[in-house]
mmCIF file of N, CA, C and O in Angstrom:
data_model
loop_
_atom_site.group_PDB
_atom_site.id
_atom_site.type_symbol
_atom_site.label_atom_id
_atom_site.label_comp_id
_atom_site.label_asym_id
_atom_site.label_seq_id
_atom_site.Cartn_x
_atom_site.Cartn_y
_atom_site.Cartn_z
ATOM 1 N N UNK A 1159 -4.040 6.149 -0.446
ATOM 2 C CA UNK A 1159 -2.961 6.778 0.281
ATOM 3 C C UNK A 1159 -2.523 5.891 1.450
ATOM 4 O O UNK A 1159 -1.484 6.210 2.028
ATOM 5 N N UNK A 1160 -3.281 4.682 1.912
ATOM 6 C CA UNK A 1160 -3.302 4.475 3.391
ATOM 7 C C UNK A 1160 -2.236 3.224 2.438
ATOM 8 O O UNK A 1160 -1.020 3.116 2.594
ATOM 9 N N UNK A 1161 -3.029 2.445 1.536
ATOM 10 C CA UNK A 1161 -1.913 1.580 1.125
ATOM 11 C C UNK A 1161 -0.645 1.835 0.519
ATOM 12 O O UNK A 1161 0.021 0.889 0.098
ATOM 13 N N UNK A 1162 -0.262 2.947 0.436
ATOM 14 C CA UNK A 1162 1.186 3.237 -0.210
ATOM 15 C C UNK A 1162 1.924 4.001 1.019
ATOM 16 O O UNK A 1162 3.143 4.160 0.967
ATOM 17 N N UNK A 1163 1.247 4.423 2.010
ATOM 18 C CA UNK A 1163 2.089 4.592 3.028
ATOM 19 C C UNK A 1163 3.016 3.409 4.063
ATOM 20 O O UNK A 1163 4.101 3.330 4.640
ATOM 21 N N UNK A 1164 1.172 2.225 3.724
ATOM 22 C CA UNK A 1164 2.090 0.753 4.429
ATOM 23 C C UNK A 1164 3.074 0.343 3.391
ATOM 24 O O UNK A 1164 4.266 0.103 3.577
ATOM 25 N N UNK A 1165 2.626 0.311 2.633
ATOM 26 C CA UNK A 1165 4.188 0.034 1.490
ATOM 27 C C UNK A 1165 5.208 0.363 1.901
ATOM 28 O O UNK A 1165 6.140 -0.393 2.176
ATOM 29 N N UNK A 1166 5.190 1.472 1.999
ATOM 30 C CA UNK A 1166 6.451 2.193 2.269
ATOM 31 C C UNK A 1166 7.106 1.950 3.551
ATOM 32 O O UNK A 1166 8.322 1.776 3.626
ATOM 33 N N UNK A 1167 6.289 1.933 4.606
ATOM 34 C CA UNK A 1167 6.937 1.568 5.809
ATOM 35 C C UNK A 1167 7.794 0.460 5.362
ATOM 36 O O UNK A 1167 8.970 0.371 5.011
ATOM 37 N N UNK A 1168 6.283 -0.790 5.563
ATOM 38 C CA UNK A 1168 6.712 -2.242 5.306
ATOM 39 C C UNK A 1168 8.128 -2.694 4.261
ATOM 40 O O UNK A 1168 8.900 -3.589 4.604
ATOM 41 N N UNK A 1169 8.289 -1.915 2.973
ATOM 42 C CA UNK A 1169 9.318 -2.087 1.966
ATOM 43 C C UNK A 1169 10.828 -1.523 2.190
ATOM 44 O O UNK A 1169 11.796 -1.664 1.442
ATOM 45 N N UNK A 1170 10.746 -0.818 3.486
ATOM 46 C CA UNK A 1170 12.096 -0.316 4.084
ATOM 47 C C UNK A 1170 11.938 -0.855 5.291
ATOM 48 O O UNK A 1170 12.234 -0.130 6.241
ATOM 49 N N UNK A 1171 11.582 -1.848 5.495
ATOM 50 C CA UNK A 1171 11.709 -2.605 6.774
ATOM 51 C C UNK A 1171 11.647 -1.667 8.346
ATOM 52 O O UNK A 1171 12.492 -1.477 9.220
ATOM 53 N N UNK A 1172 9.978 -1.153 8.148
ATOM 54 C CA UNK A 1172 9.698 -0.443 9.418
ATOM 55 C C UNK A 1172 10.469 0.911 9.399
ATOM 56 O O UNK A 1172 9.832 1.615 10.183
ATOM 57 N N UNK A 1173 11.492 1.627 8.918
ATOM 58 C CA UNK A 1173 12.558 1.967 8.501
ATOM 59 C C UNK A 1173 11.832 3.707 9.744
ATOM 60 O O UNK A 1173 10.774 4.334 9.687
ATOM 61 N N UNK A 1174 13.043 3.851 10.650
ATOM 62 C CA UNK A 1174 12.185 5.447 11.215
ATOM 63 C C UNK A 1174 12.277 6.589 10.443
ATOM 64 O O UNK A 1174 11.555 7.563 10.655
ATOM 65 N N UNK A 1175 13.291 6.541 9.365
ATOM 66 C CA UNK A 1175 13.361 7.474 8.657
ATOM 67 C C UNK A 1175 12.048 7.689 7.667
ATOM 68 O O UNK A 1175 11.646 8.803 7.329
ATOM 69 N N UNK A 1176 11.401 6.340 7.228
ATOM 70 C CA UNK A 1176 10.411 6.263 6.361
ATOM 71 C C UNK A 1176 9.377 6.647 7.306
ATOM 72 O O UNK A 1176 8.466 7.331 6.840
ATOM 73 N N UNK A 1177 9.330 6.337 8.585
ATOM 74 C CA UNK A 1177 7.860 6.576 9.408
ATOM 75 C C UNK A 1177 7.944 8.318 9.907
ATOM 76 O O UNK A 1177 6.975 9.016 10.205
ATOM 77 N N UNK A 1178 8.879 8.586 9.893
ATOM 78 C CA UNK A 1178 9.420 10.292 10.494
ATOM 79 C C UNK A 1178 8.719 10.754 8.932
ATOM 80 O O UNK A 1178 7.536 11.089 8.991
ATOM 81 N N UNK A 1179 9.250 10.781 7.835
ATOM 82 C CA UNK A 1179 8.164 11.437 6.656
ATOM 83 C C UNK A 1179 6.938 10.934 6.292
ATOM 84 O O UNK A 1179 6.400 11.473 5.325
ATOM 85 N N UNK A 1180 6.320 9.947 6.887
ATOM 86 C CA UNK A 1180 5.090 9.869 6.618
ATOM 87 C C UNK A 1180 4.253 10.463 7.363
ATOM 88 O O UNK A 1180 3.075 10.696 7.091
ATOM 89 N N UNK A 1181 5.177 10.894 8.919
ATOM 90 C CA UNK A 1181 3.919 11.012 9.727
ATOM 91 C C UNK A 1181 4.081 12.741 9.624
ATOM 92 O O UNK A 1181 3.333 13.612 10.066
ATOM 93 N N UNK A 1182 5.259 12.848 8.922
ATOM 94 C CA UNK A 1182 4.845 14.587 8.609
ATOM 95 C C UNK A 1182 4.570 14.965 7.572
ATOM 96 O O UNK A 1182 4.806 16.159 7.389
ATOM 97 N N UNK A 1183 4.163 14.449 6.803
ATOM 98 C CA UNK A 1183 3.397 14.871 5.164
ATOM 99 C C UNK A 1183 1.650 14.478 5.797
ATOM 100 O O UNK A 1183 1.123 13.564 6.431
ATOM 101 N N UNK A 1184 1.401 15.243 5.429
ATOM 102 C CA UNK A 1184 -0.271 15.710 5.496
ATOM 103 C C UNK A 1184 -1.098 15.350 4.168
ATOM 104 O O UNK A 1184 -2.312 15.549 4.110
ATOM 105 N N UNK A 1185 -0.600 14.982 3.449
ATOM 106 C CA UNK A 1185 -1.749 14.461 1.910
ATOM 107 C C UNK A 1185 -2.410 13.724 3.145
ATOM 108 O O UNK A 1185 -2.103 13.765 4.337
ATOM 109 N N UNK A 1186 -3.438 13.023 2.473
ATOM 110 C CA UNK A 1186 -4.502 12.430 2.551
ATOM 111 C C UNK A 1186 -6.149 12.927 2.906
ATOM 112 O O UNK A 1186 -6.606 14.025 2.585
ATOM 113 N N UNK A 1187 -6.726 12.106 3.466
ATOM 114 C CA UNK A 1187 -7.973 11.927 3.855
ATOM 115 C C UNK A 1187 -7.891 12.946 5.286
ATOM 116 O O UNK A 1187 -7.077 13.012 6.207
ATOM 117 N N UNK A 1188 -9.237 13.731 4.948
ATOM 118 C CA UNK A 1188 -9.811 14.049 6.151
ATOM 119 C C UNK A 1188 -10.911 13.975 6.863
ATOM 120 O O UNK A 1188 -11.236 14.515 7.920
ATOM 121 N N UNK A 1189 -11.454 13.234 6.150
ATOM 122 C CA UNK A 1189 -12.179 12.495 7.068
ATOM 123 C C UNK A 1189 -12.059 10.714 6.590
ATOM 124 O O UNK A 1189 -11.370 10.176 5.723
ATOM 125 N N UNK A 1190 -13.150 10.090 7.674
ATOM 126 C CA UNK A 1190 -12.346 8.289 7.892
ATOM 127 C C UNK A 1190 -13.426 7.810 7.136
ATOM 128 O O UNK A 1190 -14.580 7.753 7.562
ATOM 129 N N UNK A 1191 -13.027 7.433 5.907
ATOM 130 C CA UNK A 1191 -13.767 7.014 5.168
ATOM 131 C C UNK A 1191 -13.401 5.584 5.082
ATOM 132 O O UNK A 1191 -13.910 5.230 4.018
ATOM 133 N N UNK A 1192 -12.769 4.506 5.635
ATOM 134 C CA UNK A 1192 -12.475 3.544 5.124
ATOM 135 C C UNK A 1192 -12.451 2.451 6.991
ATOM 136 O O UNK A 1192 -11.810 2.593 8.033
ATOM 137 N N UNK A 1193 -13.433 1.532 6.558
ATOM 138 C CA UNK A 1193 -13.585 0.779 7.593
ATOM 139 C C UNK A 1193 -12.504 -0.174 8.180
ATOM 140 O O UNK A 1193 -11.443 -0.479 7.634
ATOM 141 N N UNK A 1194 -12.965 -0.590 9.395
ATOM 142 C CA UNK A 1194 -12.229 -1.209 10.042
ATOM 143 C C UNK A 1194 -11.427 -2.380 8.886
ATOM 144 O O UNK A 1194 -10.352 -2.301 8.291
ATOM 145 N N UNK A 1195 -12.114 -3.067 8.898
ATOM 146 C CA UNK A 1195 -12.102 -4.301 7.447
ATOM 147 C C UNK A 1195 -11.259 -3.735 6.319
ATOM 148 O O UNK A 1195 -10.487 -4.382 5.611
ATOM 149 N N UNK A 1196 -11.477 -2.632 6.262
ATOM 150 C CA UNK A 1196 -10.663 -2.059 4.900
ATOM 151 C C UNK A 1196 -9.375 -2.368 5.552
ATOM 152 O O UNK A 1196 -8.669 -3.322 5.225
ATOM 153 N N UNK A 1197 -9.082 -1.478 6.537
ATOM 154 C CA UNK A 1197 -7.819 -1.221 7.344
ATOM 155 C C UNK A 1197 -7.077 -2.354 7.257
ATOM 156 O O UNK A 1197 -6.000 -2.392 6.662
ATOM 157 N N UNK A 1198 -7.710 -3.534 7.958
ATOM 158 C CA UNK A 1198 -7.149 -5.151 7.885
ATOM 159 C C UNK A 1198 -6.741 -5.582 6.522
ATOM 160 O O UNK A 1198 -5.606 -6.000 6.291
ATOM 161 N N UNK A 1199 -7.853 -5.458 5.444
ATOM 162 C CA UNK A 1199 -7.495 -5.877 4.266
ATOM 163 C C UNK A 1199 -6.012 -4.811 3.721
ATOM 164 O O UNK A 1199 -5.130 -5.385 3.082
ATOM 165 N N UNK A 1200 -5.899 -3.706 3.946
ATOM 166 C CA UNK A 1200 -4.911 -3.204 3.531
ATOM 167 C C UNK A 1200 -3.988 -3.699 3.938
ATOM 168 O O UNK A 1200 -3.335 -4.231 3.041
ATOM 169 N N UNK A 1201 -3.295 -3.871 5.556
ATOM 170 C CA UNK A 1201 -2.791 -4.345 5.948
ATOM 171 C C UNK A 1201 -2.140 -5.996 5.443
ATOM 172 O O UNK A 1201 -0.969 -6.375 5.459
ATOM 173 N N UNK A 1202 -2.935 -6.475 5.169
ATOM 174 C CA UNK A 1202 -2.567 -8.131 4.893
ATOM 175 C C UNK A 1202 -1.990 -7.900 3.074
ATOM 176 O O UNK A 1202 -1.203 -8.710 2.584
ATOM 177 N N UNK A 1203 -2.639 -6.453 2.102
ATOM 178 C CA UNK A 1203 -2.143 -6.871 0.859
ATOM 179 C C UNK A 1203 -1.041 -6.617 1.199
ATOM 180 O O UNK A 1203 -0.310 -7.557 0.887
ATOM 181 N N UNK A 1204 -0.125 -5.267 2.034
ATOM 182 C CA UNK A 1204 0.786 -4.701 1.923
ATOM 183 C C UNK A 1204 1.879 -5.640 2.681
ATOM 184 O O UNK A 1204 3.058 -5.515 2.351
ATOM 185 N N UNK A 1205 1.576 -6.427 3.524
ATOM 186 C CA UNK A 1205 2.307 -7.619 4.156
ATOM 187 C C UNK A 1205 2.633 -8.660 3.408
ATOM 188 O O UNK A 1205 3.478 -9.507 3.699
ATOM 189 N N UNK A 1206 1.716 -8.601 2.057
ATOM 190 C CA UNK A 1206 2.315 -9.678 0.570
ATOM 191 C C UNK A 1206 3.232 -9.006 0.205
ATOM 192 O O UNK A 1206 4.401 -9.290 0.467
ATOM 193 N N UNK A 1207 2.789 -7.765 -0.617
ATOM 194 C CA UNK A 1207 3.557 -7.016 -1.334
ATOM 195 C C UNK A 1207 4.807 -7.138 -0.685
ATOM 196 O O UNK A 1207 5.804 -7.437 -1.343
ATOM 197 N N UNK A 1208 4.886 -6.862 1.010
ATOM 198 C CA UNK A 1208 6.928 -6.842 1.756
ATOM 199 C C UNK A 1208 7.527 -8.017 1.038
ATOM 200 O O UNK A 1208 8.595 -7.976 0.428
ATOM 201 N N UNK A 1209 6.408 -9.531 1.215
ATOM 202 C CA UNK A 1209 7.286 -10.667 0.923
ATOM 203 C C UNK A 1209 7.535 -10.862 -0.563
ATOM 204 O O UNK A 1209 8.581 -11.428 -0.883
ATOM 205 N N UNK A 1210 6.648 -10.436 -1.556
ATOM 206 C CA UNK A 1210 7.068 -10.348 -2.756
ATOM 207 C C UNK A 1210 8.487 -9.385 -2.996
ATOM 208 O O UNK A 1210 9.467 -9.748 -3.646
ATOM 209 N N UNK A 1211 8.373 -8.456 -2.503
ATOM 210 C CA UNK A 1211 9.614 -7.852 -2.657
ATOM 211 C C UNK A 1211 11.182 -8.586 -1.762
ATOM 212 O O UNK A 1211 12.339 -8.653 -2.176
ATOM 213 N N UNK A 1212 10.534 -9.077 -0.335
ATOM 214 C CA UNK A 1212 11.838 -10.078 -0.224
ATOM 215 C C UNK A 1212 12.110 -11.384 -0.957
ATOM 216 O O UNK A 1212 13.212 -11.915 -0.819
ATOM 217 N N UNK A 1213 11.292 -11.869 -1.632
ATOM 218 C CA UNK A 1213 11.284 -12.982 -2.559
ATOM 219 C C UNK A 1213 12.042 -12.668 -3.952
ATOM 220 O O UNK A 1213 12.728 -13.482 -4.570
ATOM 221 N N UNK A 1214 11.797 -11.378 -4.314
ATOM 222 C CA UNK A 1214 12.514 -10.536 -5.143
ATOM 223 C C UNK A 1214 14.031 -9.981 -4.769
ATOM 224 O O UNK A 1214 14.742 -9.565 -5.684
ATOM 225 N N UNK A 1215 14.418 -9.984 -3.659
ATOM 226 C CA UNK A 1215 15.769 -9.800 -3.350
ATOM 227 C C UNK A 1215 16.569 -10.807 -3.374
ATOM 228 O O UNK A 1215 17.745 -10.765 -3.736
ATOM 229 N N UNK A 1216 15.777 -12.073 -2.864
ATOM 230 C CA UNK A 1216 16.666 -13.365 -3.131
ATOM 231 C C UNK A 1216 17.095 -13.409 -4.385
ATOM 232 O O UNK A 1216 17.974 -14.216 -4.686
ATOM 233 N N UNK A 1217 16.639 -12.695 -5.170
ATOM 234 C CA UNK A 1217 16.731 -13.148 -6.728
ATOM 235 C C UNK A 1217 17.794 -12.019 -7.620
ATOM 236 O O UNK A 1217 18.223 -11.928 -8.771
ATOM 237 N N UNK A 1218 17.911 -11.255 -6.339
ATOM 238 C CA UNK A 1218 18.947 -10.422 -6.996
ATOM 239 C C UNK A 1218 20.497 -10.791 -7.522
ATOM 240 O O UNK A 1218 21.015 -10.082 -8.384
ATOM 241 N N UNK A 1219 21.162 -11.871 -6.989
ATOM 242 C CA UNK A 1219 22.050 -11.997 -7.416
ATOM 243 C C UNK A 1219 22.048 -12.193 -9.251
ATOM 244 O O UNK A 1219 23.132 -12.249 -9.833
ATOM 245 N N UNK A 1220 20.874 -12.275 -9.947
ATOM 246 C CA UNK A 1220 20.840 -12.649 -11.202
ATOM 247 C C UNK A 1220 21.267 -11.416 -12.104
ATOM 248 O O UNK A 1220 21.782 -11.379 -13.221
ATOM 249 N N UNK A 1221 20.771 -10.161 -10.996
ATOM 250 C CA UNK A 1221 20.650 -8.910 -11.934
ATOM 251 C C UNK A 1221 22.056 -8.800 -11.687
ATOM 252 O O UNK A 1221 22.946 -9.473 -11.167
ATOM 253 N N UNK A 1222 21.857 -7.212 -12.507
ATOM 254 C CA UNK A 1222 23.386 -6.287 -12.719
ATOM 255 C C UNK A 1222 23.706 -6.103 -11.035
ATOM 256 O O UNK A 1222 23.093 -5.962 -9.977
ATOM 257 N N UNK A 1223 25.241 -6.218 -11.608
ATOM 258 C CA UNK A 1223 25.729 -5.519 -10.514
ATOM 259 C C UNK A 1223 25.565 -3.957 -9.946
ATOM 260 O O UNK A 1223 25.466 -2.972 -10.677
ATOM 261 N N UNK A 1224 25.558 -3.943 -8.727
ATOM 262 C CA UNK A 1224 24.468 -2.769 -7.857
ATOM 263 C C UNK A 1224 23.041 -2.815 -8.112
ATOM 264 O O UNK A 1224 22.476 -1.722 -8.075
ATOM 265 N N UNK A 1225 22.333 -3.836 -8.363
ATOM 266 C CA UNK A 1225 20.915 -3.589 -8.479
ATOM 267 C C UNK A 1225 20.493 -4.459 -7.626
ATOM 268 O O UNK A 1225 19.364 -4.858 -7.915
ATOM 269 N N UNK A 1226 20.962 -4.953 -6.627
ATOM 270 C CA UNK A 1226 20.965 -6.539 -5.692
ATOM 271 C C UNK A 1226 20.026 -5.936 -4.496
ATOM 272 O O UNK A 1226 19.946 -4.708 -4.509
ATOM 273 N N UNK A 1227 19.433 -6.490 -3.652
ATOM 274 C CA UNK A 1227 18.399 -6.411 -2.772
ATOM 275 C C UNK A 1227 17.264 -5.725 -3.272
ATOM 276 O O UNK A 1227 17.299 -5.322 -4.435
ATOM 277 N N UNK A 1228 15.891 -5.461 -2.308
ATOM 278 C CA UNK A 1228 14.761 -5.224 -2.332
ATOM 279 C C UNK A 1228 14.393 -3.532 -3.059
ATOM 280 O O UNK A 1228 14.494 -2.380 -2.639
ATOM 281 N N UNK A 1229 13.958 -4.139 -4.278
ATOM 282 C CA UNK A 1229 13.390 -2.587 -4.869
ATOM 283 C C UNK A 1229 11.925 -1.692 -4.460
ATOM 284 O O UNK A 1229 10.997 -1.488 -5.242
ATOM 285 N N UNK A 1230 11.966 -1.444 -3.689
ATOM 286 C CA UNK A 1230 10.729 -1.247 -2.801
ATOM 287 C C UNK A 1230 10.165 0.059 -4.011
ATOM 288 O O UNK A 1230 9.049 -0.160 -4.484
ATOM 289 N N UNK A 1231 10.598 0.836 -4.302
ATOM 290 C CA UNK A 1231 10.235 2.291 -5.069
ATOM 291 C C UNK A 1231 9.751 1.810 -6.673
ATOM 292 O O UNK A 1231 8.590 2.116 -6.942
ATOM 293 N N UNK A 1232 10.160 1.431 -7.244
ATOM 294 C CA UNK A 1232 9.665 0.750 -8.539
ATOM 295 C C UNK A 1232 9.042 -0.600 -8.544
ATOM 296 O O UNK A 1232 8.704 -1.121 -9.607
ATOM 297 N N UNK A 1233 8.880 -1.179 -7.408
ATOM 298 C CA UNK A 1233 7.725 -2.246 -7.288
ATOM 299 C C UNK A 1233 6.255 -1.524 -6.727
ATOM 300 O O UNK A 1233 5.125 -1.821 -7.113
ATOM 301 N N UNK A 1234 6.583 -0.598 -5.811
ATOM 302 C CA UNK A 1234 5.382 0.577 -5.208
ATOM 303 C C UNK A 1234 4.851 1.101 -6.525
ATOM 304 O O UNK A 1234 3.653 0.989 -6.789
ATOM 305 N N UNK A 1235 5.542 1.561 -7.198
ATOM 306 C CA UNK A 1235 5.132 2.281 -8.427
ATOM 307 C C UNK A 1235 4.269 2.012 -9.311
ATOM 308 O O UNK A 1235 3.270 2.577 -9.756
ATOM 309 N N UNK A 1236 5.029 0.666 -9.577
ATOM 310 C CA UNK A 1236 4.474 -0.410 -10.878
ATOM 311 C C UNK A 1236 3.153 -1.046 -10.059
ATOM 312 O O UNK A 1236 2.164 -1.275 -10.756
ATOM 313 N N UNK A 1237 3.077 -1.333 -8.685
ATOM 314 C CA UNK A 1237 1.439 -1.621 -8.469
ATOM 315 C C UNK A 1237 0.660 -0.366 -8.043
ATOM 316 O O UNK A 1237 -0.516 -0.526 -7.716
ATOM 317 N N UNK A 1238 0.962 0.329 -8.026
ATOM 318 C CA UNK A 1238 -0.013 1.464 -8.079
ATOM 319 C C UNK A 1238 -0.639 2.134 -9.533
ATOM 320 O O UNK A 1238 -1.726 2.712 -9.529
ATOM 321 N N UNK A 1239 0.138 1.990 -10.703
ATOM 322 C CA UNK A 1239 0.191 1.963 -12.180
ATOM 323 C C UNK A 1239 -0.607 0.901 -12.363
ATOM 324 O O UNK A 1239 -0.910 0.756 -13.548
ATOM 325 N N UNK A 1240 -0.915 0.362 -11.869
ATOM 326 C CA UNK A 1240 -1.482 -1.389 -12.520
ATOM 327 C C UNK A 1240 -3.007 -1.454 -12.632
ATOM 328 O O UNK A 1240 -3.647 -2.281 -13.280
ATOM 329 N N UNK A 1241 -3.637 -0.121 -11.655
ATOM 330 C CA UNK A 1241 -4.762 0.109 -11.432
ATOM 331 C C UNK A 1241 -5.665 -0.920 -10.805
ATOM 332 O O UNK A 1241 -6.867 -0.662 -10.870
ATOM 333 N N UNK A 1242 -5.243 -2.244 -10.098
ATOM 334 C CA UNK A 1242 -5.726 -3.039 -9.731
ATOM 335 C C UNK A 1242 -6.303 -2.664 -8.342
ATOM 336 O O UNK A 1242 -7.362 -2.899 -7.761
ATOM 337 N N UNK A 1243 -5.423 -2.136 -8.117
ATOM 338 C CA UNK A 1243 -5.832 -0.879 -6.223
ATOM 339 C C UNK A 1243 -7.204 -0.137 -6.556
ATOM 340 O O UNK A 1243 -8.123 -0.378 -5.773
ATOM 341 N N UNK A 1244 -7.444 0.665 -7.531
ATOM 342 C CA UNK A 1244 -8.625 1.430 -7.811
ATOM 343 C C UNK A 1244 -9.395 0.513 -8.225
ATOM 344 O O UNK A 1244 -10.519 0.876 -7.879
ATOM 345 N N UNK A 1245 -9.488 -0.654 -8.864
ATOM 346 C CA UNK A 1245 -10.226 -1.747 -9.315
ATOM 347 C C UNK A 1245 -10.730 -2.454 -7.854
ATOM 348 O O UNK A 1245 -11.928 -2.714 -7.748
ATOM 349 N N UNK A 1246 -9.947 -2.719 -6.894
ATOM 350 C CA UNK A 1246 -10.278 -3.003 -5.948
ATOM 351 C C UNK A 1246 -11.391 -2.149 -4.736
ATOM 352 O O UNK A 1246 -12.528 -2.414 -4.345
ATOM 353 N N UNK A 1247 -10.691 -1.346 -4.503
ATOM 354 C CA UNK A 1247 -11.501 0.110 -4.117
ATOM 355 C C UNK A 1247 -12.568 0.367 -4.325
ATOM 356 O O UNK A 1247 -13.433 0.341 -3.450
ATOM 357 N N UNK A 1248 -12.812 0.727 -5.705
ATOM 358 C CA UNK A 1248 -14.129 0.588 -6.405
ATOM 359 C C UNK A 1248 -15.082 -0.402 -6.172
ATOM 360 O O UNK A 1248 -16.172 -0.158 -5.654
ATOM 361 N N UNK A 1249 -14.708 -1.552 -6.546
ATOM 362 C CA UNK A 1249 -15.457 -2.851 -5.661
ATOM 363 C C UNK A 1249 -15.942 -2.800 -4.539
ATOM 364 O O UNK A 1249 -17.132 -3.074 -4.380
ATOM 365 N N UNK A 1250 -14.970 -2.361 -3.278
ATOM 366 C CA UNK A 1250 -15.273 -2.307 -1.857
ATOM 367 C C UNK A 1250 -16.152 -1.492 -1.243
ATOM 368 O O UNK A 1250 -16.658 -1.604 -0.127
ATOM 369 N N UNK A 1251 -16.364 -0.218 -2.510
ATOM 370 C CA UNK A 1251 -16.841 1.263 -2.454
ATOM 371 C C UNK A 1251 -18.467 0.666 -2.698
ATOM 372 O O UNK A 1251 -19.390 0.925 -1.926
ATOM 373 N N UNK A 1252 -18.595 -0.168 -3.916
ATOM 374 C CA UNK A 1252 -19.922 -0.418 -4.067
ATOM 375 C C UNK A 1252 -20.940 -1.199 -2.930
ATOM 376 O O UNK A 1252 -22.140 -1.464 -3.005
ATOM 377 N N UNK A 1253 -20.137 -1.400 -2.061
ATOM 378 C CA UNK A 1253 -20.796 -2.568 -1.165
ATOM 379 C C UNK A 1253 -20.272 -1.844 0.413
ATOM 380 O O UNK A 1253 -20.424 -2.591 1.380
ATOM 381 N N UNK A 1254 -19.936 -1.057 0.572
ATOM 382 C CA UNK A 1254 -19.583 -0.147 1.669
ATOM 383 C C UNK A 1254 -20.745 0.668 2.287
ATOM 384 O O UNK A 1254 -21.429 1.437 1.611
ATOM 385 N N UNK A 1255 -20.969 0.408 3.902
ATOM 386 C CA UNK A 1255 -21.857 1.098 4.862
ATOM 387 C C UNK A 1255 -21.647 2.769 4.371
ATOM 388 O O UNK A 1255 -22.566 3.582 4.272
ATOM 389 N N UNK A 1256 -19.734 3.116 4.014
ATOM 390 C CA UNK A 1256 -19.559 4.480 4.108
ATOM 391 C C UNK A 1256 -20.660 5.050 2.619
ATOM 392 O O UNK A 1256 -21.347 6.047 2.396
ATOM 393 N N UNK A 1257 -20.334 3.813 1.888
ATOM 394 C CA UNK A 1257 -21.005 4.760 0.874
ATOM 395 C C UNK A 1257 -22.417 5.105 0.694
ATOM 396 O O UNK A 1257 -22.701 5.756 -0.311
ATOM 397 N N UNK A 1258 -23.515 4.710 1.656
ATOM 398 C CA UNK A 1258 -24.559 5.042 2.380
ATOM 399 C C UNK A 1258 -24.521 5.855 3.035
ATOM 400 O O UNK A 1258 -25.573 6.485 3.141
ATOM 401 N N UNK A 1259 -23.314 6.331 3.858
ATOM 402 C CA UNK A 1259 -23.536 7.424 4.818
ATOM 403 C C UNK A 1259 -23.303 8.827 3.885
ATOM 404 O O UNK A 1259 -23.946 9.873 3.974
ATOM 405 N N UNK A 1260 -22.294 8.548 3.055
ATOM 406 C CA UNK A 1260 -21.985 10.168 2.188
ATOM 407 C C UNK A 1260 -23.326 10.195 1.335
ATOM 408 O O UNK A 1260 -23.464 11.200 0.637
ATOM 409 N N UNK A 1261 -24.216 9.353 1.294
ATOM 410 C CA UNK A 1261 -25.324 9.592 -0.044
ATOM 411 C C UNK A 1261 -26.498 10.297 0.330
ATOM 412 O O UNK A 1261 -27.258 11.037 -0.295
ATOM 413 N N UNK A 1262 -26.458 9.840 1.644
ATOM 414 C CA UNK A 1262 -27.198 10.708 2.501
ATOM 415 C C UNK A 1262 -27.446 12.143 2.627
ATOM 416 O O UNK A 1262 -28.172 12.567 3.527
#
């Protein structure tokens, strides 16, 4: 959840309209399960993901007409579908302080 919210900011360029509904939708976590380090690492994929998608706008002039600049909603989509996020996760999960503390 934490990485598809930076998506979202980041893919509408900080956008207040995008930060005004994130910060009033309530999904997520209630309690802080995800470390400092996580936080950073999220941070730095979702700061690729912006430039892949502006690297992807340069390239719009190729497509159809009206489909030109940054597709932030079907690039969000398609890497969240890709399952590489839960592949990742999972990884981080096995080797995580938190996951010592919930086993407890």
């Amino acid at each position: 959840m934490t990485n598809f919210r930076k998506i979202l900011v980041k893919g509408y360029n900080n956008s207040n309209a995008v930060k005004e509904i994130i910060n009033a939708d309530k999904s997520g976590f209630t309690e802080p399960i995800l470390t400092e380090a996580d936080y950073k690492l999220i941070d730095s994929l979702t700061t690729i993901d912006n430039e892949n998608l502006k690297a992807d706008s340069t390239q719009s002039n190729r497509r159809a007409e009206g489909s030109h600049g940054k597709r932030p909603l079907g690039y969000i989509l398609e890497r969240l579908n890709s399952k590489w996020l839960d592949s990742l996760a999972n990884k981080r999960y096995k080797t995580s302080v938190v996951k010592e503390f919930y086993q407890d």
